[in-house]
Amino acid sequence: MALFEYFPNYIWNLSVAIAMESGGQIGEIIDMCQPIKEAAAAGDDAGVPQFMKQWAAMGDKLQELAAEDEAKGRNFSASNKLERASLYLFTAERMQGHGHPGRTETFAKARNAFDRSTKLGSLNRERVEIQLDTGTMPAIWTKAPGDGKKPAVVFCNGLDSNKELLYWTRLPEELARRGISTLCVDQPGTGEALRLQNLPVDPHSESWASKAVDWLETQDNVDASKLGMTGISLGGHFAPRAVAYEPRFASGAVWGANHNWREVQDKRMKREGENPVPHYWAHVMWAFGADNMEDFLEKSTDMNLNGHMDRIKVPFLVTHGSNDRQISVDYASDLYDQLVNSPRREKVIFTPREGGVEHVGADNMSYGRDLLSDWFGETLGGNTA
């Protein structure tokens, strides 16, 4: 199975593939991409203003069409259009460099469309704010159906995603189907926490993951003895680190291993491997609150799980795509091999036989989604049938 590669560069194709996997319509995506195909040939960074123009325009058009539906009392149809509008606007914003004109306004429009879609569609998700030592961690709470206390999973971002994109992986939907609730978080350095509060990445993820656990323990419909933690992409650092240092987690998993992200930066400086977003070095310095490259490298020193994974004493699942062009599949083995005290450890490498071979399954998220859902169903006392 292969990534849908419409453009001549990986970064643009990755964004398109994620949008497709997140619920975008192929016809709308083609309409947005056709006018900018030549711009993509100029390189990863040069044509991103044109990318924003086309994708934001589609988002604006869908909001207009949604308003027409709403005026006719067709709220569910309006919600569907607003959902895609939000997705396209978030995608447009994500592709811009830090401080690019219009980026802040586009992010605000995307958030507003998402919130309106939630309300008009009566969707199973609730916006919550979790108090941190400094600022708050915005999150989306998706409840498992039925009465009584249910298991719950904390789901965190990678380097450049946001909680809405986590929701659109449909992992919360599949976990709810298995009787498990999900808390998708914009942890420091991502989403709203970075863009609206300027909270930088904290390599010691237990500091904010523990606050998520504190919040879950206050919820009447949560079984606090059955809490899990997972993350996607750079969440492959944050989730294992959190499970290692927060003893209240009963299970963990990664959707893409990221065992030594600090080492990955050395490789990227040598132009080894693909970058996830345009204007990469400016983005990571922004995310880490760094003034320059030297400062960034210093602040990212602890983005390394070596010497920590023997602290994990609960079940843990490691997944990775065999053709991940950003993060070497070898890091999955590093993580798995160091889970020496986990009572149940598993490593699954997705191959062309099934799909999900690219970074975090950008070519096909269904296999990672199903596997993680079943894993937590089995290890947290949910159900798989």
Short mmCIF file of C-alpha atoms in Angstrom, two decimals:
data_model
loop_
_atom_site.label_atom_id
_atom_site.label_comp_id
_atom_site.label_asym_id
_atom_site.label_seq_id
_atom_site.Cartn_x
_atom_site.Cartn_y
_atom_site.Cartn_z
CA MET A 1 0.00 0.00 0.00
CA ALA A 2 1.33 3.42 -0.89
CA LEU A 3 0.83 7.04 0.07
CA PHE A 4 -1.38 9.06 -2.26
CA GLU A 5 1.31 11.19 -3.93
CA TYR A 6 -0.28 13.97 -5.95
CA PHE A 7 2.59 16.44 -5.52
CA PRO A 8 6.34 16.13 -6.19
CA ASN A 9 7.28 16.54 -2.52
CA TYR A 10 6.64 14.44 0.57
CA ILE A 11 5.49 17.14 2.98
CA TRP A 12 2.64 18.32 0.77
CA ASN A 13 1.59 14.74 0.05
CA LEU A 14 1.61 13.92 3.77
CA SER A 15 -0.81 16.76 4.52
CA VAL A 16 -3.13 15.67 1.71
CA ALA A 17 -3.02 12.04 2.86
CA ILE A 18 -3.80 13.01 6.46
CA ALA A 19 -6.73 15.11 5.26
CA MET A 20 -8.05 12.19 3.22
CA GLU A 21 -7.74 9.83 6.20
CA SER A 22 -9.43 12.43 8.43
CA GLY A 23 -12.65 12.61 6.42
CA GLY A 24 -11.86 14.85 3.46
CA GLN A 25 -13.72 14.27 0.21
CA ILE A 26 -11.53 13.27 -2.72
CA GLY A 27 -13.35 15.57 -5.17
CA GLU A 28 -12.88 18.58 -2.92
CA ILE A 29 -9.25 17.67 -2.34
CA ILE A 30 -8.56 17.41 -6.06
CA ASP A 31 -10.26 20.78 -6.62
CA MET A 32 -7.97 22.34 -4.01
CA CYS A 33 -4.80 20.67 -5.25
CA GLN A 34 -5.06 21.09 -9.01
CA PRO A 35 -4.42 24.87 -9.02
CA ILE A 36 -1.28 24.54 -6.88
CA LYS A 37 0.43 21.53 -8.45
CA GLU A 38 3.05 23.70 -10.11
CA ALA A 39 3.63 25.66 -6.90
CA ALA A 40 4.54 22.43 -5.12
CA ALA A 41 7.43 21.91 -7.53
CA ALA A 42 9.15 24.98 -6.06
CA GLY A 43 9.95 23.05 -2.88
CA ASP A 44 8.47 22.22 0.50
CA ASP A 45 8.34 25.80 1.78
CA ALA A 46 8.00 28.16 -1.17
CA GLY A 47 4.43 27.51 -2.29
CA VAL A 48 2.65 27.22 1.04
CA PRO A 49 0.85 30.60 0.74
CA GLN A 50 -0.87 29.26 -2.38
CA PHE A 51 -1.69 26.08 -0.48
CA MET A 52 -3.39 28.09 2.24
CA LYS A 53 -5.31 30.19 -0.28
CA GLN A 54 -6.87 27.18 -2.00
CA TRP A 55 -7.61 25.12 1.11
CA ALA A 56 -8.94 28.06 3.10
CA ALA A 57 -11.19 29.03 0.19
CA MET A 58 -12.75 25.57 0.20
CA GLY A 59 -13.23 25.83 3.96
CA ASP A 60 -14.96 29.19 3.54
CA LYS A 61 -17.21 27.83 0.78
CA LEU A 62 -18.27 24.87 2.93
CA GLN A 63 -19.12 27.23 5.77
CA GLU A 64 -21.37 29.18 3.41
CA LEU A 65 -23.08 25.98 2.27
CA ALA A 66 -23.47 24.89 5.88
CA ALA A 67 -25.17 28.19 6.70
CA GLU A 68 -27.67 27.54 3.90
CA ASP A 69 -28.41 24.09 5.36
CA GLU A 70 -28.79 25.51 8.84
CA ALA A 71 -31.24 28.15 7.58
CA LYS A 72 -33.42 25.30 6.32
CA GLY A 73 -33.23 23.45 9.63
CA ARG A 74 -30.91 20.79 8.19
CA ASN A 75 -28.50 20.82 11.09
CA PHE A 76 -26.94 17.41 10.51
CA SER A 77 -26.02 18.29 6.94
CA ALA A 78 -24.65 21.63 8.12
CA SER A 79 -22.57 19.81 10.72
CA ASN A 80 -21.07 17.52 8.08
CA LYS A 81 -19.99 20.45 5.92
CA LEU A 82 -18.59 22.35 8.89
CA GLU A 83 -16.58 19.28 9.85
CA ARG A 84 -14.82 19.27 6.49
CA ALA A 85 -14.46 23.05 6.54
CA SER A 86 -12.67 22.78 9.86
CA LEU A 87 -10.42 20.00 8.56
CA TYR A 88 -9.39 21.95 5.46
CA LEU A 89 -8.77 25.12 7.46
CA PHE A 90 -6.65 23.29 10.04
CA THR A 91 -4.69 21.70 7.19
CA ALA A 92 -4.14 25.09 5.55
CA GLU A 93 -2.94 26.57 8.85
CA ARG A 94 -0.65 23.64 9.65
CA MET A 95 1.24 24.09 6.38
CA GLN A 96 2.29 27.70 7.11
CA GLY A 97 5.42 28.98 8.75
CA HIS A 98 5.31 30.50 12.23
CA GLY A 99 4.01 34.07 11.98
CA HIS A 100 2.77 33.68 8.40
CA PRO A 101 0.07 36.27 7.57
CA GLY A 102 -3.40 34.86 8.05
CA ARG A 103 -2.33 31.85 10.06
CA THR A 104 -3.88 33.03 13.33
CA GLU A 105 -7.18 33.95 11.68
CA THR A 106 -7.35 30.64 9.80
CA PHE A 107 -6.80 28.68 13.02
CA ALA A 108 -9.59 30.63 14.72
CA LYS A 109 -11.99 29.93 11.85
CA ALA A 110 -11.12 26.23 11.98
CA ARG A 111 -11.81 26.04 15.71
CA ASN A 112 -15.11 27.87 15.32
CA ALA A 113 -16.26 25.56 12.51
CA PHE A 114 -15.35 22.50 14.60
CA ASP A 115 -17.29 23.78 17.62
CA ARG A 116 -20.34 24.63 15.50
CA SER A 117 -20.20 21.21 13.90
CA THR A 118 -20.22 19.62 17.35
CA LYS A 119 -23.32 21.56 18.38
CA LEU A 120 -25.33 21.20 15.17
CA GLY A 121 -24.49 17.52 14.79
CA SER A 122 -25.09 16.64 18.48
CA LEU A 123 -21.76 14.83 18.28
CA ASN A 124 -20.27 12.75 21.07
CA ARG A 125 -17.50 15.14 22.01
CA GLU A 126 -17.11 17.88 24.57
CA ARG A 127 -14.50 20.60 24.83
CA VAL A 128 -12.81 20.69 28.25
CA GLU A 129 -9.89 22.61 29.77
CA ILE A 130 -7.48 20.87 32.13
CA GLN A 131 -5.57 23.05 34.55
CA LEU A 132 -1.78 22.86 34.34
CA ASP A 133 0.81 24.42 36.62
CA THR A 134 0.98 27.16 33.98
CA GLY A 135 -2.01 27.68 31.73
CA THR A 136 -4.45 25.01 30.64
CA MET A 137 -4.52 21.98 28.37
CA PRO A 138 -7.51 22.15 25.98
CA ALA A 139 -8.99 18.74 25.22
CA ILE A 140 -11.85 16.87 23.55
CA TRP A 141 -13.73 14.40 25.72
CA THR A 142 -15.53 11.50 24.00
CA LYS A 143 -17.57 9.33 26.35
CA ALA A 144 -18.15 5.61 26.06
CA PRO A 145 -21.86 4.76 25.86
CA GLY A 146 -23.85 3.30 28.74
CA ASP A 147 -24.10 3.80 32.46
CA GLY A 148 -21.49 3.17 35.10
CA LYS A 149 -17.77 3.78 35.28
CA LYS A 150 -15.79 3.17 32.09
CA PRO A 151 -12.10 2.86 31.24
CA ALA A 152 -10.50 5.90 29.59
CA VAL A 153 -7.50 6.64 27.39
CA VAL A 154 -5.46 9.85 27.16
CA PHE A 155 -4.51 10.48 23.50
CA CYS A 156 -1.77 13.05 22.83
CA ASN A 157 -0.46 14.91 19.80
CA GLY A 158 2.76 14.61 17.89
CA LEU A 159 4.91 17.61 16.97
CA ASP A 160 2.51 19.39 14.64
CA SER A 161 -0.98 17.95 15.16
CA ASN A 162 -3.90 19.13 17.27
CA LYS A 163 -6.67 17.51 19.28
CA GLU A 164 -9.14 17.82 16.39
CA LEU A 165 -6.85 15.78 14.14
CA LEU A 166 -6.59 13.22 16.94
CA TYR A 167 -10.37 13.04 17.02
CA TRP A 168 -10.48 12.60 13.23
CA THR A 169 -8.24 9.52 13.40
CA ARG A 170 -11.51 7.92 14.62
CA LEU A 171 -9.65 6.23 17.46
CA PRO A 172 -12.07 7.84 19.98
CA GLU A 173 -14.99 6.43 17.96
CA GLU A 174 -13.53 2.92 17.97
CA LEU A 175 -12.60 3.08 21.63
CA ALA A 176 -16.15 4.18 22.51
CA ARG A 177 -17.42 1.20 20.53
CA ARG A 178 -15.32 -0.95 22.86
CA GLY A 179 -16.65 0.73 25.99
CA ILE A 180 -13.73 3.12 26.53
CA SER A 181 -13.78 6.92 26.74
CA THR A 182 -11.06 9.10 25.18
CA LEU A 183 -9.45 12.39 26.16
CA CYS A 184 -7.70 13.98 23.13
CA VAL A 185 -5.32 16.65 24.43
CA ASP A 186 -3.52 19.71 23.08
CA GLN A 187 -0.52 19.22 25.35
CA PRO A 188 2.12 21.97 25.70
CA GLY A 189 3.85 22.63 22.39
CA THR A 190 0.84 21.67 20.26
CA GLY A 191 -2.53 22.93 19.08
CA GLU A 192 -4.14 25.64 21.18
CA ALA A 193 -1.65 25.25 24.01
CA LEU A 194 1.10 26.51 21.71
CA ARG A 195 -0.84 28.86 19.45
CA LEU A 196 -3.05 30.59 22.01
CA GLN A 197 -1.07 30.23 25.25
CA ASN A 198 2.51 29.98 23.98
CA LEU A 199 3.16 26.88 26.13
CA PRO A 200 6.26 25.09 24.80
CA VAL A 201 6.99 21.38 24.59
CA ASP A 202 7.76 19.68 27.90
CA PRO A 203 9.90 16.56 27.25
CA HIS A 204 8.90 15.30 30.70
CA SER A 205 5.39 14.44 29.58
CA GLU A 206 4.34 13.02 32.94
CA SER A 207 4.04 16.62 34.16
CA TRP A 208 0.99 17.29 31.96
CA ALA A 209 -0.22 13.69 31.56
CA SER A 210 -0.59 13.48 35.34
CA LYS A 211 -2.88 16.51 35.22
CA ALA A 212 -5.02 14.65 32.69
CA VAL A 213 -5.21 11.72 35.10
CA ASP A 214 -6.16 14.09 37.93
CA TRP A 215 -9.05 15.36 35.77
CA LEU A 216 -10.19 11.87 34.82
CA GLU A 217 -10.29 10.88 38.47
CA THR A 218 -12.91 13.60 39.06
CA GLN A 219 -15.27 12.23 36.41
CA ASP A 220 -18.18 10.16 37.74
CA ASN A 221 -18.26 7.97 34.63
CA VAL A 222 -14.56 7.01 34.67
CA ASP A 223 -13.02 3.94 36.27
CA ALA A 224 -9.75 5.46 37.47
CA SER A 225 -8.19 2.01 37.91
CA LYS A 226 -8.43 1.45 34.13
CA LEU A 227 -6.63 4.34 32.46
CA GLY A 228 -4.49 4.12 29.33
CA MET A 229 -2.16 6.46 27.47
CA THR A 230 -1.26 6.66 23.81
CA GLY A 231 0.21 9.14 21.36
CA ILE A 232 0.75 9.54 17.64
CA SER A 233 4.02 10.46 15.89
CA LEU A 234 6.06 12.46 18.45
CA GLY A 235 3.48 11.18 20.91
CA GLY A 236 5.63 8.06 20.57
CA HIS A 237 7.97 9.84 22.97
CA PHE A 238 5.37 11.48 25.19
CA ALA A 239 3.17 8.42 25.83
CA PRO A 240 5.91 5.97 26.91
CA ARG A 241 7.57 8.62 29.05
CA ALA A 242 4.24 9.40 30.75
CA VAL A 243 3.43 5.73 31.40
CA ALA A 244 6.93 5.22 32.82
CA TYR A 245 6.57 8.01 35.38
CA GLU A 246 2.82 8.12 36.09
CA PRO A 247 1.90 4.93 38.00
CA ARG A 248 -1.85 5.46 37.62
CA PHE A 249 -1.74 4.38 33.97
CA ALA A 250 -2.71 0.72 33.57
CA SER A 251 -1.78 0.30 29.89
CA GLY A 252 0.05 2.13 27.12
CA ALA A 253 0.62 2.15 23.38
CA VAL A 254 2.32 4.18 20.67
CA TRP A 255 1.04 4.89 17.16
CA GLY A 256 4.55 5.20 15.76
CA ALA A 257 7.64 4.79 17.94
CA ASN A 258 9.81 7.85 18.62
CA HIS A 259 12.39 6.43 20.95
CA ASN A 260 15.19 8.95 20.44
CA TRP A 261 13.82 12.08 18.80
CA ARG A 262 16.86 14.10 19.80
CA GLU A 263 18.96 11.80 17.63
CA VAL A 264 16.48 12.29 14.78
CA GLN A 265 17.34 16.01 14.83
CA ASP A 266 21.01 15.25 14.22
CA LYS A 267 19.97 13.11 11.24
CA ARG A 268 17.71 15.84 9.87
CA MET A 269 20.54 18.35 10.02
CA LYS A 270 22.35 15.93 7.70
CA ARG A 271 19.21 15.82 5.52
CA GLU A 272 18.47 12.22 6.45
CA GLY A 273 14.76 11.38 6.42
CA GLU A 274 11.73 13.50 5.60
CA ASN A 275 10.35 16.44 7.59
CA PRO A 276 6.70 16.52 8.74
CA VAL A 277 5.95 20.20 8.03
CA PRO A 278 7.29 23.05 5.90
CA HIS A 279 9.64 25.55 7.57
CA TYR A 280 10.69 22.68 9.85
CA TRP A 281 13.45 24.29 11.89
CA ALA A 282 11.43 27.43 12.53
CA HIS A 283 8.54 25.23 13.66
CA VAL A 284 10.53 23.18 16.17
CA MET A 285 12.14 26.28 17.63
CA TRP A 286 8.67 27.80 18.06
CA ALA A 287 7.29 24.59 19.60
CA PHE A 288 10.17 24.32 22.07
CA GLY A 289 10.29 28.03 22.88
CA ALA A 290 13.87 28.23 21.59
CA ASP A 291 15.66 31.39 20.49
CA ASN A 292 18.03 29.69 18.05
CA MET A 293 19.28 26.29 16.93
CA GLU A 294 21.69 25.88 19.83
CA ASP A 295 18.91 26.66 22.29
CA PHE A 296 16.56 24.19 20.55
CA LEU A 297 19.10 21.38 20.64
CA GLU A 298 19.66 22.01 24.34
CA LYS A 299 15.93 22.07 25.11
CA SER A 300 15.35 18.87 23.15
CA THR A 301 18.13 16.93 24.89
CA ASP A 302 15.68 14.95 27.03
CA MET A 303 13.64 13.82 24.01
CA ASN A 304 15.25 10.41 24.43
CA LEU A 305 13.69 7.38 26.11
CA ASN A 306 16.89 5.43 26.70
CA GLY A 307 17.26 4.55 30.38
CA HIS A 308 13.58 5.15 31.21
CA MET A 309 11.56 2.30 29.72
CA ASP A 310 12.42 -0.26 32.40
CA ARG A 311 10.10 1.74 34.68
CA ILE A 312 7.05 0.61 32.67
CA LYS A 313 5.35 -2.23 34.56
CA VAL A 314 2.06 -2.38 32.67
CA PRO A 315 1.09 -3.79 29.25
CA PHE A 316 2.55 -1.79 26.38
CA LEU A 317 2.06 -1.94 22.59
CA VAL A 318 4.61 -0.63 20.07
CA THR A 319 3.49 -0.03 16.46
CA HIS A 320 5.33 1.37 13.47
CA GLY A 321 5.09 1.51 9.69
CA SER A 322 7.69 -0.47 7.75
CA ASN A 323 8.11 2.37 5.23
CA ASP A 324 8.11 5.30 7.66
CA ARG A 325 10.14 7.97 5.87
CA GLN A 326 10.36 10.28 8.88
CA ILE A 327 11.21 8.05 11.84
CA SER A 328 13.26 4.87 11.41
CA VAL A 329 11.48 1.60 12.13
CA ASP A 330 14.56 0.68 14.20
CA TYR A 331 13.25 2.93 16.97
CA ALA A 332 10.33 0.55 17.43
CA SER A 333 12.76 -2.23 18.26
CA ASP A 334 14.69 0.04 20.63
CA LEU A 335 11.50 0.82 22.54
CA TYR A 336 10.24 -2.76 22.57
CA ASP A 337 13.58 -4.21 23.67
CA GLN A 338 13.75 -1.85 26.65
CA LEU A 339 10.27 -2.73 27.97
CA VAL A 340 11.89 -5.42 30.10
CA ASN A 341 9.50 -5.08 33.05
CA SER A 342 6.24 -4.88 31.11
CA PRO A 343 4.12 -7.97 31.86
CA ARG A 344 2.79 -7.90 28.30
CA ARG A 345 4.71 -6.20 25.54
CA GLU A 346 3.95 -6.42 21.84
CA LYS A 347 5.56 -4.98 18.73
CA VAL A 348 3.63 -4.74 15.46
CA ILE A 349 5.29 -3.49 12.28
CA PHE A 350 2.74 -2.73 9.55
CA THR A 351 3.76 -4.16 6.17
CA PRO A 352 2.49 -3.80 2.59
CA ARG A 353 0.34 -6.88 3.16
CA GLU A 354 -2.13 -4.85 5.23
CA GLY A 355 -1.12 -1.19 4.90
CA GLY A 356 -0.31 1.55 7.35
CA VAL A 357 3.32 1.40 6.25
CA GLU A 358 3.91 5.16 6.14
CA HIS A 359 4.44 7.48 9.10
CA VAL A 360 1.57 6.87 11.57
CA GLY A 361 -0.37 5.09 8.85
CA ALA A 362 -0.87 8.16 6.67
CA ASP A 363 -1.46 5.75 3.78
CA ASN A 364 -4.15 3.86 5.74
CA MET A 365 -4.96 4.61 9.37
CA SER A 366 -7.50 1.83 9.74
CA TYR A 367 -5.02 -0.84 10.81
CA GLY A 368 -3.40 1.25 13.52
CA ARG A 369 -6.81 2.47 14.70
CA ASP A 370 -8.21 -1.06 14.97
CA LEU A 371 -5.13 -2.48 16.65
CA LEU A 372 -4.86 0.23 19.30
CA SER A 373 -8.58 0.01 19.99
CA ASP A 374 -8.42 -3.75 20.47
CA TRP A 375 -5.29 -3.44 22.59
CA PHE A 376 -6.96 -1.11 25.06
CA GLY A 377 -10.16 -3.18 24.90
CA GLU A 378 -8.15 -6.19 26.04
CA THR A 379 -5.86 -4.52 28.58
CA LEU A 380 -8.33 -2.10 30.18
CA GLY A 381 -11.31 -4.41 30.44
CA GLY A 382 -13.28 -3.08 27.51
CA ASN A 383 -14.68 -5.32 24.80
CA THR A 384 -13.60 -6.35 21.30
CA ALA A 385 -16.76 -8.06 20.09
#
